[in-house]
PDB file of C-alpha atoms in Angstrom:
ATOM      1  CA  MET A 272      21.274 -14.718 -34.241  1.00  0.00           C
ATOM      2  CA  ASP A 273      18.736 -14.437 -31.281  1.00  0.00           C
ATOM      3  CA  ILE A 274      18.025 -10.648 -28.452  1.00  0.00           C
ATOM      4  CA  PRO A 275      20.931 -11.622 -26.734  1.00  0.00           C
ATOM      5  CA  GLU A 276      23.667 -11.643 -29.243  1.00  0.00           C
ATOM      6  CA  LEU A 277      22.162  -8.789 -30.989  1.00  0.00           C
ATOM      7  CA  LYS A 278      22.295  -6.256 -27.897  1.00  0.00           C
ATOM      8  CA  ALA A 279      26.329  -7.337 -27.242  1.00  0.00           C
ATOM      9  CA  PHE A 280      26.707  -6.416 -30.986  1.00  0.00           C
ATOM     10  CA  ILE A 281      25.423  -2.929 -30.454  1.00  0.00           C
ATOM     11  CA  SER A 282      27.192  -2.351 -27.650  1.00  0.00           C
ATOM     12  CA  VAL A 283      30.263  -3.654 -28.691  1.00  0.00           C
ATOM     13  CA  SER A 284      29.273  -1.468 -32.518  1.00  0.00           C
ATOM     14  CA  ASP A 285      28.372   1.521 -30.376  1.00  0.00           C
ATOM     15  CA  LEU A 286      31.627   1.625 -27.533  1.00  0.00           C
ATOM     16  CA  GLY A 287      34.045   0.304 -29.782  1.00  0.00           C
ATOM     17  CA  SER A 288      35.340  -2.111 -27.241  1.00  0.00           C
ATOM     18  CA  PHE A 289      34.508  -5.616 -26.452  1.00  0.00           C
ATOM     19  CA  SER A 290      35.483  -4.495 -22.454  1.00  0.00           C
ATOM     20  CA  LYS A 291      33.497  -1.796 -22.206  1.00  0.00           C
ATOM     21  CA  ALA A 292      30.138  -3.247 -23.834  1.00  0.00           C
ATOM     22  CA  ALA A 293      31.035  -5.952 -21.552  1.00  0.00           C
ATOM     23  CA  HIS A 294      30.831  -3.728 -18.802  1.00  0.00           C
ATOM     24  CA  ALA A 295      27.801  -1.673 -20.518  1.00  0.00           C
ATOM     25  CA  LEU A 296      26.009  -5.476 -20.049  1.00  0.00           C
ATOM     26  CA  HIS A 297      26.908  -6.086 -16.366  1.00  0.00           C
ATOM     27  CA  ILE A 298      28.829  -9.088 -18.452  1.00  0.00           C
ATOM     28  CA  SER A 299      32.458 -11.184 -18.779  1.00  0.00           C
ATOM     29  CA  GLN A 300      34.567  -9.215 -22.150  1.00  0.00           C
ATOM     30  CA  PRO A 301      34.797 -13.600 -22.554  1.00  0.00           C
ATOM     31  CA  ALA A 302      30.714 -14.133 -22.756  1.00  0.00           C
ATOM     32  CA  ILE A 303      30.164 -10.748 -24.956  1.00  0.00           C
ATOM     33  CA  SER A 304      33.268 -12.264 -27.202  1.00  0.00           C
ATOM     34  CA  ARG A 305      30.773 -15.412 -27.457  1.00  0.00           C
ATOM     35  CA  ARG A 306      27.787 -13.865 -28.098  1.00  0.00           C
ATOM     36  CA  ILE A 307      29.404 -11.727 -31.196  1.00  0.00           C
ATOM     37  CA  GLN A 308      31.695 -14.896 -32.263  1.00  0.00           C
ATOM     38  CA  SER A 309      28.504 -16.582 -32.419  1.00  0.00           C
ATOM     39  CA  LEU A 310      26.871 -14.343 -34.267  1.00  0.00           C
ATOM     40  CA  GLU A 311      29.533 -14.153 -36.764  1.00  0.00           C
ATOM     41  CA  GLN A 312      28.701 -17.122 -37.142  1.00  0.00           C
ATOM     42  CA  SER A 313      24.791 -18.620 -37.787  1.00  0.00           C
ATOM     43  CA  LEU A 314      25.054 -14.875 -40.828  1.00  0.00           C
ATOM     44  CA  GLN A 315      28.599 -16.740 -42.325  1.00  0.00           C
ATOM     45  CA  GLN A 316      29.789 -12.582 -42.131  1.00  0.00           C
ATOM     46  CA  LYS A 317      32.828 -10.820 -40.334  1.00  0.00           C
ATOM     47  CA  LEU A 318      31.305  -7.951 -38.590  1.00  0.00           C
ATOM     48  CA  PHE A 319      33.710  -6.512 -36.860  1.00  0.00           C
ATOM     49  CA  ASP A 320      38.130  -6.136 -38.071  1.00  0.00           C
ATOM     50  CA  ARG A 321      41.045  -4.729 -35.605  1.00  0.00           C
ATOM     51  CA  ASP A 322      43.097  -1.679 -36.387  1.00  0.00           C
ATOM     52  CA  GLY A 323      45.305  -2.103 -33.305  1.00  0.00           C
ATOM     53  CA  GLN A 324      43.275  -1.104 -30.206  1.00  0.00           C
ATOM     54  CA  LYS A 325      40.570  -0.268 -32.331  1.00  0.00           C
ATOM     55  CA  ILE A 326      37.493  -2.137 -33.725  1.00  0.00           C
ATOM     56  CA  HIS A 327      35.993  -1.375 -36.972  1.00  0.00           C
ATOM     57  CA  LEU A 328      32.246  -2.454 -38.659  1.00  0.00           C
ATOM     58  CA  THR A 329      32.887  -4.698 -41.808  1.00  0.00           C
ATOM     59  CA  PRO A 330      30.331  -4.324 -44.901  1.00  0.00           C
ATOM     60  CA  ALA A 331      28.222  -7.094 -43.725  1.00  0.00           C
ATOM     61  CA  GLY A 332      28.043  -5.193 -39.428  1.00  0.00           C
ATOM     62  CA  THR A 333      27.302  -2.253 -41.039  1.00  0.00           C
ATOM     63  CA  LEU A 334      24.113  -3.060 -43.348  1.00  0.00           C
ATOM     64  CA  LEU A 335      24.012  -4.610 -39.769  1.00  0.00           C
ATOM     65  CA  LYS A 336      23.869  -2.794 -37.272  1.00  0.00           C
ATOM     66  CA  PRO A 337      20.317  -0.328 -38.207  1.00  0.00           C
ATOM     67  CA  LYS A 338      18.076  -3.718 -38.554  1.00  0.00           C
ATOM     68  CA  ALA A 339      19.661  -4.978 -35.078  1.00  0.00           C
ATOM     69  CA  ARG A 340      18.313  -1.279 -33.836  1.00  0.00           C
ATOM     70  CA  ASP A 341      15.826  -1.373 -35.596  1.00  0.00           C
ATOM     71  CA  ILE A 342      14.702  -5.494 -33.862  1.00  0.00           C
ATOM     72  CA  LEU A 343      15.956  -4.396 -30.609  1.00  0.00           C
ATOM     73  CA  ALA A 344      13.895  -1.670 -30.584  1.00  0.00           C
ATOM     74  CA  MET A 345      10.949  -3.620 -31.596  1.00  0.00           C
ATOM     75  CA  VAL A 346      10.919  -6.214 -29.821  1.00  0.00           C
ATOM     76  CA  ALA A 347      10.878  -3.602 -26.298  1.00  0.00           C
ATOM     77  CA  SER A 348       8.145  -1.945 -27.484  1.00  0.00           C
ATOM     78  CA  THR A 349       5.965  -5.534 -27.705  1.00  0.00           C
ATOM     79  CA  ALA A 350       7.178  -6.413 -24.304  1.00  0.00           C
ATOM     80  CA  GLU A 351       5.779  -2.891 -22.482  1.00  0.00           C
ATOM     81  CA  THR A 352       2.734  -3.133 -25.480  1.00  0.00           C
ATOM     82  CA  ILE A 353       1.793  -6.786 -23.733  1.00  0.00           C
ATOM     83  CA  LYS A 354       2.840  -5.790 -20.432  1.00  0.00           C
ATOM     84  CA  SER A 355       0.229  -3.682 -21.064  1.00  0.00           C
ATOM     85  CA  ILE A 356      -2.795  -5.430 -21.776  1.00  0.00           C
ATOM     86  CA  GLY A 357      -5.183  -5.478 -19.361  1.00  0.00           C
ATOM     87  CA  ASP A 358      -3.984  -2.751 -17.342  1.00  0.00           C
ATOM     88  CA  ASP A 359      -3.532   0.760 -16.903  1.00  0.00           C
ATOM     89  CA  ILE A 360      -1.338   2.126 -19.470  1.00  0.00           C
ATOM     90  CA  GLN A 361       2.193   3.039 -17.870  1.00  0.00           C
ATOM     91  CA  GLY A 362       5.312   2.633 -18.405  1.00  0.00           C
ATOM     92  CA  PRO A 363       7.987   4.399 -19.974  1.00  0.00           C
ATOM     93  CA  LEU A 364       7.907   7.091 -22.778  1.00  0.00           C
ATOM     94  CA  LYS A 365      10.789   8.857 -25.336  1.00  0.00           C
ATOM     95  CA  LEU A 366      10.173  11.848 -26.397  1.00  0.00           C
ATOM     96  CA  ALA A 367      12.481  13.888 -28.726  1.00  0.00           C
ATOM     97  CA  ILE A 368      11.015  17.715 -28.914  1.00  0.00           C
ATOM     98  CA  SER A 369      12.399  20.793 -29.675  1.00  0.00           C
ATOM     99  CA  HIS A 370      12.574  23.685 -26.911  1.00  0.00           C
ATOM    100  CA  HIS A 371      10.729  26.289 -28.880  1.00  0.00           C
ATOM    101  CA  ILE A 372       8.179  23.477 -30.292  1.00  0.00           C
ATOM    102  CA  ALA A 373       8.159  22.765 -25.962  1.00  0.00           C
ATOM    103  CA  GLU A 374       7.742  26.292 -24.521  1.00  0.00           C
ATOM    104  CA  HIS A 375       4.892  27.469 -27.482  1.00  0.00           C
ATOM    105  CA  TYR A 376       2.929  23.769 -28.150  1.00  0.00           C
ATOM    106  CA  LEU A 377       3.950  21.398 -25.219  1.00  0.00           C
ATOM    107  CA  ALA A 378       2.272  22.492 -21.856  1.00  0.00           C
ATOM    108  CA  PRO A 379      -1.793  22.207 -23.349  1.00  0.00           C
ATOM    109  CA  ILE A 380      -1.444  18.827 -24.040  1.00  0.00           C
ATOM    110  CA  LEU A 381       0.796  17.692 -20.812  1.00  0.00           C
ATOM    111  CA  SER A 382      -0.979  19.302 -18.468  1.00  0.00           C
ATOM    112  CA  VAL A 383      -3.742  16.402 -19.949  1.00  0.00           C
ATOM    113  CA  PHE A 384      -1.728  13.996 -20.384  1.00  0.00           C
ATOM    114  CA  LYS A 385      -0.122  14.176 -16.990  1.00  0.00           C
ATOM    115  CA  GLU A 386      -3.762  13.918 -15.332  1.00  0.00           C
ATOM    116  CA  THR A 387      -4.724  11.409 -17.558  1.00  0.00           C
ATOM    117  CA  TYR A 388      -2.385   8.640 -18.123  1.00  0.00           C
ATOM    118  CA  PRO A 389      -0.522   9.435 -14.713  1.00  0.00           C
ATOM    119  CA  LYS A 390       1.190   5.637 -14.124  1.00  0.00           C
ATOM    120  CA  VAL A 391       3.602   7.328 -17.713  1.00  0.00           C
ATOM    121  CA  GLU A 392       6.866   8.485 -16.729  1.00  0.00           C
ATOM    122  CA  LEU A 393       7.943  10.485 -19.538  1.00  0.00           C
ATOM    123  CA  ILE A 394      11.553  11.491 -20.424  1.00  0.00           C
ATOM    124  CA  PHE A 395      12.420  13.831 -22.385  1.00  0.00           C
ATOM    125  CA  LYS A 396      15.264  14.763 -24.877  1.00  0.00           C
ATOM    126  CA  PHE A 397      15.360  18.374 -26.102  1.00  0.00           C
ATOM    127  CA  VAL A 398      17.304  18.831 -29.837  1.00  0.00           C
ATOM    128  CA  GLU A 399      16.375  20.264 -32.870  1.00  0.00           C
ATOM    129  CA  SER A 400      14.212  18.710 -35.394  1.00  0.00           C
ATOM    130  CA  GLU A 401      16.123  16.207 -37.448  1.00  0.00           C
ATOM    131  CA  GLN A 402      18.419  15.337 -34.332  1.00  0.00           C
ATOM    132  CA  GLY A 403      14.966  13.817 -33.363  1.00  0.00           C
ATOM    133  CA  CYS A 404      13.873  12.386 -36.287  1.00  0.00           C
ATOM    134  CA  THR A 405      17.432  10.553 -36.362  1.00  0.00           C
ATOM    135  CA  HIS A 406      17.052   9.226 -32.813  1.00  0.00           C
ATOM    136  CA  ILE A 407      13.141   8.166 -33.816  1.00  0.00           C
ATOM    137  CA  THR A 408      15.028   5.950 -36.820  1.00  0.00           C
ATOM    138  CA  ASN A 409      17.866   4.824 -34.604  1.00  0.00           C
ATOM    139  CA  GLY A 410      15.272   3.709 -31.926  1.00  0.00           C
ATOM    140  CA  THR A 411      16.420   5.700 -28.625  1.00  0.00           C
ATOM    141  CA  MET A 412      13.555   7.814 -28.757  1.00  0.00           C
ATOM    142  CA  ASP A 413       9.889   6.780 -29.172  1.00  0.00           C
ATOM    143  CA  ILE A 414       8.429  10.322 -30.450  1.00  0.00           C
ATOM    144  CA  GLY A 415       9.449  13.099 -31.863  1.00  0.00           C
ATOM    145  CA  PHE A 416       7.021  16.311 -32.005  1.00  0.00           C
ATOM    146  CA  VAL A 417       9.459  18.291 -34.265  1.00  0.00           C
ATOM    147  CA  THR A 418       9.614  20.312 -36.989  1.00  0.00           C
ATOM    148  CA  LEU A 419       8.804  18.593 -41.179  1.00  0.00           C
ATOM    149  CA  PRO A 420       9.997  18.483 -43.516  1.00  0.00           C
ATOM    150  CA  SER A 421       9.153  18.998 -46.780  1.00  0.00           C
ATOM    151  CA  GLU A 422       9.446  15.738 -48.409  1.00  0.00           C
ATOM    152  CA  GLU A 423       9.073  12.094 -46.762  1.00  0.00           C
ATOM    153  CA  MET A 424      11.156  10.447 -44.552  1.00  0.00           C
ATOM    154  CA  ASP A 425      12.487   6.858 -44.975  1.00  0.00           C
ATOM    155  CA  LYS A 426      11.275   4.843 -42.430  1.00  0.00           C
ATOM    156  CA  LEU A 427       9.575   7.643 -40.554  1.00  0.00           C
ATOM    157  CA  VAL A 428       5.178   7.787 -40.086  1.00  0.00           C
ATOM    158  CA  ALA A 429       4.277  12.189 -40.028  1.00  0.00           C
ATOM    159  CA  GLN A 430       0.934  13.505 -38.449  1.00  0.00           C
ATOM    160  CA  PRO A 431       0.903  17.396 -39.140  1.00  0.00           C
ATOM    161  CA  MET A 432      -0.295  19.137 -36.212  1.00  0.00           C
ATOM    162  CA  ILE A 433      -0.068  22.343 -35.913  1.00  0.00           C
ATOM    163  CA  LYS A 434       0.555  25.336 -38.849  1.00  0.00           C
ATOM    164  CA  GLU A 435       3.434  27.814 -38.105  1.00  0.00           C
ATOM    165  CA  SER A 436       3.814  30.926 -39.935  1.00  0.00           C
ATOM    166  CA  LEU A 437       7.160  32.580 -39.809  1.00  0.00           C
ATOM    167  CA  VAL A 438       7.259  36.525 -41.047  1.00  0.00           C
ATOM    168  CA  LEU A 439       9.901  38.775 -41.954  1.00  0.00           C
ATOM    169  CA  VAL A 440      10.568  41.568 -39.269  1.00  0.00           C
ATOM    170  CA  ALA A 441      13.327  44.254 -38.438  1.00  0.00           C
ATOM    171  CA  HIS A 442      12.901  46.688 -34.992  1.00  0.00           C
ATOM    172  CA  LYS A 443      10.982  49.538 -35.404  1.00  0.00           C
ATOM    173  CA  SER A 444      13.836  51.821 -35.644  1.00  0.00           C
ATOM    174  CA  HIS A 445      15.991  49.604 -37.883  1.00  0.00           C
ATOM    175  CA  GLU A 446      16.512  51.607 -42.265  1.00  0.00           C
ATOM    176  CA  LEU A 447      14.107  48.551 -43.752  1.00  0.00           C
ATOM    177  CA  ALA A 448      11.402  49.296 -41.299  1.00  0.00           C
ATOM    178  CA  ALA A 449      10.674  53.117 -42.571  1.00  0.00           C
ATOM    179  CA  ILE A 450      10.152  51.983 -46.601  1.00  0.00           C
ATOM    180  CA  ASP A 451       7.412  51.857 -47.853  1.00  0.00           C
ATOM    181  CA  SER A 452       7.875  50.847 -50.862  1.00  0.00           C
ATOM    182  CA  PRO A 453       7.786  46.528 -51.754  1.00  0.00           C
ATOM    183  CA  HIS A 454      10.106  47.447 -54.564  1.00  0.00           C
ATOM    184  CA  GLU A 455      12.873  49.101 -52.601  1.00  0.00           C
ATOM    185  CA  LEU A 456      12.490  46.474 -50.103  1.00  0.00           C
ATOM    186  CA  MET A 457      12.935  43.676 -52.392  1.00  0.00           C
ATOM    187  CA  THR A 458      16.592  46.285 -53.447  1.00  0.00           C
ATOM    188  CA  ARG A 459      17.327  46.318 -49.644  1.00  0.00           C
ATOM    189  CA  LEU A 460      16.768  43.339 -48.367  1.00  0.00           C
ATOM    190  CA  PRO A 461      19.378  40.934 -50.205  1.00  0.00           C
ATOM    191  CA  SER A 462      22.099  44.150 -49.075  1.00  0.00           C
ATOM    192  CA  THR A 463      21.359  43.853 -45.776  1.00  0.00           C
ATOM    193  CA  LEU A 464      22.649  41.451 -42.553  1.00  0.00           C
ATOM    194  CA  THR A 465      20.114  38.168 -42.637  1.00  0.00           C
ATOM    195  CA  LEU A 466      19.111  37.090 -39.941  1.00  0.00           C
ATOM    196  CA  LEU A 467      18.205  33.314 -39.759  1.00  0.00           C
ATOM    197  CA  PRO A 468      17.334  29.941 -38.866  1.00  0.00           C
ATOM    198  CA  PRO A 469      20.522  26.823 -40.264  1.00  0.00           C
ATOM    199  CA  LEU A 470      19.366  26.596 -43.884  1.00  0.00           C
ATOM    200  CA  SER A 471      20.393  23.372 -43.724  1.00  0.00           C
ATOM    201  CA  SER A 472      17.167  22.949 -41.094  1.00  0.00           C
ATOM    202  CA  PHE A 473      13.391  21.094 -41.916  1.00  0.00           C
ATOM    203  CA  THR A 474      12.736  24.826 -41.256  1.00  0.00           C
ATOM    204  CA  GLY A 475      15.842  25.988 -42.850  1.00  0.00           C
ATOM    205  CA  GLN A 476      15.499  24.340 -46.484  1.00  0.00           C
ATOM    206  CA  GLN A 477      11.611  25.784 -46.775  1.00  0.00           C
ATOM    207  CA  ILE A 478      12.587  29.087 -45.858  1.00  0.00           C
ATOM    208  CA  SER A 479      14.938  29.160 -48.099  1.00  0.00           C
ATOM    209  CA  THR A 480      12.825  27.957 -50.556  1.00  0.00           C
ATOM    210  CA  ALA A 481      10.428  31.134 -49.444  1.00  0.00           C
ATOM    211  CA  LEU A 482      13.082  33.424 -50.546  1.00  0.00           C
ATOM    212  CA  ASN A 483      14.158  32.249 -53.610  1.00  0.00           C
ATOM    213  CA  GLU A 484      10.514  32.086 -54.718  1.00  0.00           C
ATOM    214  CA  MET A 485      10.786  35.985 -53.939  1.00  0.00           C
ATOM    215  CA  MET A 486      13.878  36.413 -55.265  1.00  0.00           C
ATOM    216  CA  ILE A 487      15.706  36.961 -52.416  1.00  0.00           C
ATOM    217  CA  THR A 488      18.802  36.335 -52.071  1.00  0.00           C
ATOM    218  CA  PRO A 489      20.609  36.922 -49.077  1.00  0.00           C
ATOM    219  CA  LYS A 490      24.503  38.533 -49.238  1.00  0.00           C
ATOM    220  CA  GLU A 491      25.446  38.322 -45.435  1.00  0.00           C
ATOM    221  CA  THR A 492      24.245  36.010 -43.172  1.00  0.00           C
ATOM    222  CA  ILE A 493      23.644  35.380 -39.399  1.00  0.00           C
ATOM    223  CA  GLU A 494      22.754  31.776 -38.633  1.00  0.00           C
ATOM    224  CA  CYS A 495      21.678  30.407 -35.429  1.00  0.00           C
ATOM    225  CA  ASN A 496      19.784  26.962 -33.777  1.00  0.00           C
ATOM    226  CA  ALA A 497      17.777  29.342 -31.772  1.00  0.00           C
ATOM    227  CA  PHE A 498      14.681  31.535 -32.107  1.00  0.00           C
ATOM    228  CA  ALA A 499      14.105  33.145 -29.363  1.00  0.00           C
ATOM    229  CA  SER A 500      17.951  34.265 -29.701  1.00  0.00           C
ATOM    230  CA  LEU A 501      17.314  35.504 -33.595  1.00  0.00           C
ATOM    231  CA  LYS A 502      14.757  36.866 -31.860  1.00  0.00           C
ATOM    232  CA  ALA A 503      17.905  38.820 -29.440  1.00  0.00           C
ATOM    233  CA  LEU A 504      19.759  39.732 -32.461  1.00  0.00           C
ATOM    234  CA  VAL A 505      16.660  41.280 -34.631  1.00  0.00           C
ATOM    235  CA  VAL A 506      15.493  43.540 -31.255  1.00  0.00           C
ATOM    236  CA  SER A 507      18.840  45.086 -31.043  1.00  0.00           C
ATOM    237  CA  GLY A 508      19.130  45.984 -34.826  1.00  0.00           C
ATOM    238  CA  MET A 509      21.547  44.605 -36.145  1.00  0.00           C
ATOM    239  CA  GLY A 510      19.563  42.893 -39.370  1.00  0.00           C
ATOM    240  CA  TRP A 511      16.198  42.053 -40.169  1.00  0.00           C
ATOM    241  CA  GLY A 512      14.566  38.369 -39.811  1.00  0.00           C
ATOM    242  CA  ILE A 513      12.771  35.604 -40.066  1.00  0.00           C
ATOM    243  CA  LEU A 514      10.715  34.844 -37.093  1.00  0.00           C
ATOM    244  CA  PRO A 515       7.961  32.354 -35.994  1.00  0.00           C
ATOM    245  CA  GLU A 516       5.015  34.790 -35.920  1.00  0.00           C
ATOM    246  CA  ASN A 517       3.911  34.345 -31.610  1.00  0.00           C
ATOM    247  CA  LEU A 518       7.477  35.660 -31.245  1.00  0.00           C
ATOM    248  CA  LEU A 519       6.040  39.131 -32.319  1.00  0.00           C
ATOM    249  CA  SER A 520       6.364  41.901 -30.140  1.00  0.00           C
ATOM    250  CA  PRO A 521       5.817  45.132 -30.616  1.00  0.00           C
ATOM    251  CA  GLU A 522       8.935  46.408 -31.339  1.00  0.00           C
ATOM    252  CA  LEU A 523       9.556  44.404 -34.267  1.00  0.00           C
ATOM    253  CA  VAL A 524       7.514  45.481 -37.672  1.00  0.00           C
ATOM    254  CA  SER A 525       6.363  42.791 -39.960  1.00  0.00           C
ATOM    255  CA  LEU A 526       8.625  43.833 -43.678  1.00  0.00           C
ATOM    256  CA  PHE A 527       5.939  42.011 -45.694  1.00  0.00           C
ATOM    257  CA  PRO A 528       2.099  42.448 -43.982  1.00  0.00           C
ATOM    258  CA  GLY A 529       0.611  39.778 -45.277  1.00  0.00           C
ATOM    259  CA  THR A 530       3.049  38.007 -46.527  1.00  0.00           C
ATOM    260  CA  GLN A 531       4.409  34.560 -44.268  1.00  0.00           C
ATOM    261  CA  ILE A 532       6.359  31.157 -44.772  1.00  0.00           C
ATOM    262  CA  GLN A 533       4.304  28.756 -43.513  1.00  0.00           C
ATOM    263  CA  ARG A 534       5.945  25.359 -41.801  1.00  0.00           C
ATOM    264  CA  GLU A 535       4.282  22.587 -39.791  1.00  0.00           C
ATOM    265  CA  ILE A 536       4.878  20.641 -36.944  1.00  0.00           C
ATOM    266  CA  GLY A 537       3.470  17.788 -35.853  1.00  0.00           C
ATOM    267  CA  ILE A 538       4.927  13.950 -34.511  1.00  0.00           C
ATOM    268  CA  VAL A 539       6.626  10.947 -36.272  1.00  0.00           C
ATOM    269  CA  HIS A 540       7.035   7.629 -35.269  1.00  0.00           C
ATOM    270  CA  HIS A 541       8.337   4.655 -37.024  1.00  0.00           C
ATOM    271  CA  THR A 542       7.035   3.282 -39.783  1.00  0.00           C
ATOM    272  CA  VAL A 543       8.104  -0.588 -38.913  1.00  0.00           C
ATOM    273  CA  ARG A 544       8.497  -0.598 -34.626  1.00  0.00           C
ATOM    274  CA  GLU A 545       4.489  -0.543 -32.636  1.00  0.00           C
ATOM    275  CA  LEU A 546       4.169   1.611 -30.540  1.00  0.00           C
ATOM    276  CA  SER A 547       3.540   1.834 -26.778  1.00  0.00           C
ATOM    277  CA  PRO A 548      -0.131   2.075 -25.521  1.00  0.00           C
ATOM    278  CA  ALA A 549       1.082   4.892 -23.641  1.00  0.00           C
ATOM    279  CA  ALA A 550       2.908   6.232 -26.827  1.00  0.00           C
ATOM    280  CA  LYS A 551      -0.689   5.615 -28.508  1.00  0.00           C
ATOM    281  CA  ALA A 552      -1.989   7.357 -25.897  1.00  0.00           C
ATOM    282  CA  PHE A 553      -0.332  10.654 -26.822  1.00  0.00           C
ATOM    283  CA  ILE A 554      -0.612  11.059 -30.210  1.00  0.00           C
ATOM    284  CA  ALA A 555      -4.527  10.103 -29.970  1.00  0.00           C
ATOM    285  CA  LEU A 556      -4.512  13.945 -26.936  1.00  0.00           C
ATOM    286  CA  SER A 557      -2.314  15.847 -29.556  1.00  0.00           C
ATOM    287  CA  GLN A 558      -4.928  14.885 -32.469  1.00  0.00           C
ATOM    288  CA  LYS A 559      -7.962  15.976 -29.924  1.00  0.00           C
ATOM    289  CA  ILE A 560      -5.756  19.406 -28.870  1.00  0.00           C
ATOM    290  CA  HIS A 561      -5.083  19.867 -32.246  1.00  0.00           C
ATOM    291  CA  ARG A 562      -8.434  19.642 -33.957  1.00  0.00           C
ATOM    292  CA  ALA A 563     -10.453  22.034 -31.442  1.00  0.00           C
ATOM    293  CA  SER A 564      -7.481  24.084 -32.316  1.00  0.00           C
ATOM    294  CA  ASP A 565      -8.048  24.156 -36.402  1.00  0.00           C
ATOM    295  CA  GLY A 566      -4.570  23.404 -36.188  1.00  0.00           C
ATOM    296  CA  TYR A 567      -3.357  27.067 -35.855  1.00  0.00           C
ATOM    297  CA  GLY A 568      -1.579  26.191 -32.904  1.00  0.00           C
ATOM    298  CA  PHE A 569      -2.675  25.240 -29.324  1.00  0.00           C
ATOM    299  CA  ALA A 570      -4.782  27.877 -27.548  1.00  0.00           C
TER     300      ALA A 570
END
């Protein structure tokens, strides 16, 4: 089992075709077939089944795929680390990040990082936090700047950076905004349209837990990935919602002043793969700025 064989295996598995894999790797189809055959012989297991024109992983192939990704990612990361010894920090750094986190927290880090490490090529993938963690697990991105889940993630190390407060809000003209009694508000909220992030997301799971603790069970909800879009819906008066405190504006009122839902934002990386010097530098700089801000957002 060697690196070219593993690359051939991953390419065939991802593309579902020997010919497409050969084209992607710039080698002939017979060469791809020989590499797969050699890999199967060394493992003494069949890795692919054919169903007409379709190719499927066998149980052995399914087991091998994530491990093969880990091996290839570790080899690539090690090569970058070795190349950087004795040199300035350079090379690519692939960062998975959500739009909200990029908009509100990335700029202070990025401006200093680009000035300090001009030879690093930053490659961004803007995704939801859950997808970002999947990219880190699969080795397609180096680090993620994401909302952290409540529980530990398999194969990932999480480094908390920012505590972000979420608040229950409505437009100042909404009927809920005129209610002074907390008890009456608690009674009215469940029957009023609720605007939330997807409850299956890391943030949504934390919101769901908090609402359960407050004994609020919305009967009708609209879920949206983008906080900016949720804010627009709340501002339109459609219903009440939960937004980051840094998105509040004069036309919005907090329904329960002093009541906040806390979520943590931070950096994640793989537990096993060696971090490149560029990734280590980005994390160290983020931690430095985080400490200077006391963990409640970057100034």
